[in-house]
Structure formats: structure tokens, C-alpha cells
């Protein structure tokens, strides 16, 4: 009985064929390349030469929690900054199921068809609970994923919103260095994530559905105020008429808000992400926003304001992390918690003691 299994269809005789050896070598080579640690310089070179593997690896380092990676991440970001190009950053929000991913795929495909390079990221703090991710869902953006001029990255998981947001922001920088001129950040319109995304984009788009009558109910005022445009999605089939009606109502509602600093009056449009209608119009709206804001200098000013905000946010986050990760503090904190439970010390005294210790 011949127990030996042939591993290559090309080998006809017993033993190992030349092609088998070269195949094995090639596979081993690819594997070791994948496993090999890239230096910060190698990663940055790869990124600016538009190598998606390098970009993905660099993002993984940014998302990593290890101290060793934190240093490398900082180096990578530093080296990428001079290469960050002129981009447009777009945030897209809306309740689950409104069609954000479908819309982004349609818009993304349209944009690559007119010569743009599109990066799609997500801020999804809920994924840390479910272990999944809005963009990780394999059934979504199937076509855009295959597009050479598009890069899609799901949300960093297992993190606080603050952590995810900072990492997404750093990822935006890397994508820009990688030559992506349009950055789209998807976030689900529940909780606080839309505020975080609003603080990292130039243009904030709210997707809505034409509801059954009271379109204006159940909308968080805060989100309406943040929106630079509202797109009524799923305007197809029987939904076209209600969508048009909703457009009129939202337009009226938006006029009730005080005018924005940038002289931009938020616009409402209708689209069908599924049927690819209204996509070009949505993009033209974004372009006209960018034109207005660049002319009145708001575009750059807004980014400077965002940078200041992120400086403070990052310090806040890092201080907190470093404090809680400090070995002495970790030890002492346990003891102080016990002391507070036993009424041996007030919580304020305990807190000051720990802060002094740090
Ligand atoms: N009829 C119609 N269906 C749509 C349209 N856009 C999206 N859908 C459908 O709506 C469902 C949800 O779409 P998604 O794009 O996954 O929605 P989402 O907002 O990204 O959802 P989450 O990521 O879960 O928050 C899917 O079944 C889509 O096919 C549209 O324009 N018209
Ligand atoms: Mg989605």
C-alpha cells in the first residue's frame, strides 16, 4: 500500500518533484514575509508607495495595545505626516439598517470611477461588545473591497470609544499618506460615536429614511445640528414619494436651526444606495460644501480646531491609561479601594494619595 500522499499534482513519480520544492519554498517565503516584522521606515515607505499590505500592517500597530508598538506607532505617524495629502474626510452616520454601508459602497464605486482613491474606516464602539464590526460584515461592500483604488478597514475592537476614535484618527493620517484623497468614516448613529466622528471629519452626513408620517420625531437634536447634509436613503419603488415629502420636511426643519459658522446651510437630498440613484448628486453636494468652506477659510480653520481638540483628548486618554497602568498605583489602588470600603479613609483622601503616588 502506498501511504505517501502526493502533495503536488505535477509530481508523477515517488519522491519530491522540483516544482514541489520550489512551490514549498515560495510558500515559505511568502509566509515568512507576512510574519516578518517590518521596521517603521519599511512600513512608511510601503505606505507612501501605495502598498496596501504595509498600510494594513501599520494600522495594526496603531491599534495594538503593547508598549513596544506604541513607540513604533508614534514613529510611523510622525514620518507619515509630511506625506499626508489634501483629502476630504467625510463622516456618515444613521441608525442601524438605514443603508450606510450600501451607500458608502455606491459612493465609493462612483468616486473611484472618477479617479479618486477612497479609504473607508469605521468607528463602532459596539463591536467591542459583540466582537463583530459594522464593516467586518463580509456581505457588505463586496465590490468596493475588490477595487484597487479603495481601502476598507473595520473598526478597532475591544476598546473604549475614546481609544477607537483616536486610533481611527491616526489611521486617517496613514491613509492620507497612502494617497487616499477621500476618507469615509462610517459610524452607527446611536450613543456617542457620532460626536467622536464629527470631530475628525470635514463633512458630516446623516442618512435617514422616509418614516411613516412623523419624520421629525425621534431624531436626536444634536445629530441634526451636526449634519452638513441629510440624505433620505431607500428612495426607490414605493418609497420615492414619501422620500420627497421627507426631503421637504427636513429642509424646513433645518432652516429652523441657527446658521452655521461656515455660512453653509445644510442640504437635504434623496438617494437610493441600492439602485445607485442620487449618489452623484450627494457627491456634488459635498464638493460644493468643500468649495464654500475653502473659499471662506473655514475648511483649514476647522481642521486646526479639531487638532487642538485632539491634542487635549489624547493627553486626557494617555494620562488616564498611564495612571491606571502604573505598577505602584495598581497595587496601591487595590489597597485604597479596600480602605474606602472599610470606611478607613474618605474616597477623596484616597484619590489624592494615589495621584501623589503617581
Ligand atoms: N430598498 C433599498 N434598500 C436598501 C438601500 N440601501 C440599503 N438597503 C438595504 O438595507 C439593509 C441595510 O443596509 P446596510 O447598508 O447594511 O445598512 P447600515 O446602515 O450599514 O447598517 P449597520 O451597519 O448595521 O448599521 C440591506 O438589506 C440593504 O440592502 C436602498 O437604497 N434601497
Ligand atoms: Mg453598515
PDB file of N, CA and C and ligand atoms in Angstrom, residues 96-97 99-102 104 133-135 137 140-141 186 188, ligand 2:
ATOM      1  N   UNK A  96     -28.995  51.913  12.666  1.00  0.00           N
ATOM      2  CA  UNK A  96     -28.670  50.620  12.058  1.00  0.00           C
ATOM      3  C   UNK A  96     -29.682  50.270  10.954  1.00  0.00           C
ATOM      4  N   UNK A  97     -29.176  49.830   9.833  1.00  0.00           N
ATOM      5  CA  UNK A  97     -30.058  49.387   8.759  1.00  0.00           C
ATOM      6  C   UNK A  97     -30.499  50.478   7.796  1.00  0.00           C
ATOM      7  N   UNK A  99     -28.753  51.985   5.751  1.00  0.00           N
ATOM      8  CA  UNK A  99     -28.085  51.774   4.463  1.00  0.00           C
ATOM      9  C   UNK A  99     -26.737  52.455   4.350  1.00  0.00           C
ATOM     10  N   UNK A 100     -26.089  52.686   5.488  1.00  0.00           N
ATOM     11  CA  UNK A 100     -24.792  53.375   5.469  1.00  0.00           C
ATOM     12  C   UNK A 100     -23.769  52.630   4.620  1.00  0.00           C
ATOM     13  N   UNK A 101     -23.621  51.331   4.885  1.00  0.00           N
ATOM     14  CA  UNK A 101     -22.604  50.561   4.162  1.00  0.00           C
ATOM     15  C   UNK A 101     -22.923  50.500   2.675  1.00  0.00           C
ATOM     16  N   UNK A 102     -24.196  50.309   2.359  1.00  0.00           N
ATOM     17  CA  UNK A 102     -24.611  50.240   0.959  1.00  0.00           C
ATOM     18  C   UNK A 102     -24.344  51.584   0.271  1.00  0.00           C
ATOM     19  N   UNK A 104     -22.132  53.837   1.194  1.00  0.00           N
ATOM     20  CA  UNK A 104     -20.686  54.055   1.081  1.00  0.00           C
ATOM     21  C   UNK A 104     -20.129  53.242  -0.095  1.00  0.00           C
ATOM     22  N   UNK A 133     -18.151  43.729  13.827  1.00  0.00           N
ATOM     23  CA  UNK A 133     -17.893  45.081  13.410  1.00  0.00           C
ATOM     24  C   UNK A 133     -18.765  45.406  12.217  1.00  0.00           C
ATOM     25  N   UNK A 134     -19.200  46.684  12.131  1.00  0.00           N
ATOM     26  CA  UNK A 134     -20.117  47.030  11.053  1.00  0.00           C
ATOM     27  C   UNK A 134     -19.494  46.802   9.682  1.00  0.00           C
ATOM     28  N   UNK A 135     -18.199  47.074   9.586  1.00  0.00           N
ATOM     29  CA  UNK A 135     -17.577  46.881   8.271  1.00  0.00           C
ATOM     30  C   UNK A 135     -17.024  45.473   8.133  1.00  0.00           C
ATOM     31  N   UNK A 137     -18.609  42.888   8.495  1.00  0.00           N
ATOM     32  CA  UNK A 137     -19.633  42.036   7.921  1.00  0.00           C
ATOM     33  C   UNK A 137     -19.299  41.755   6.457  1.00  0.00           C
ATOM     34  N   UNK A 140     -21.097  42.923   3.121  1.00  0.00           N
ATOM     35  CA  UNK A 140     -21.220  44.324   2.741  1.00  0.00           C
ATOM     36  C   UNK A 140     -19.998  44.802   1.959  1.00  0.00           C
ATOM     37  N   UNK A 141     -20.224  45.742   1.105  1.00  0.00           N
ATOM     38  CA  UNK A 141     -19.153  46.384   0.324  1.00  0.00           C
ATOM     39  C   UNK A 141     -18.326  45.368  -0.442  1.00  0.00           C
ATOM     40  N   UNK A 186     -17.564  55.522   8.664  1.00  0.00           N
ATOM     41  CA  UNK A 186     -18.943  55.104   8.981  1.00  0.00           C
ATOM     42  C   UNK A 186     -19.086  54.958  10.491  1.00  0.00           C
ATOM     43  N   UNK A 188     -22.315  54.151  13.525  1.00  0.00           N
ATOM     44  CA  UNK A 188     -23.722  53.903  13.748  1.00  0.00           C
ATOM     45  C   UNK A 188     -24.264  55.034  14.617  1.00  0.00           C
TER      46      UNK A 188
HETATM   47 MG1  LIG B   2     -23.012  49.155   7.963  1.00  0.00          MG
END
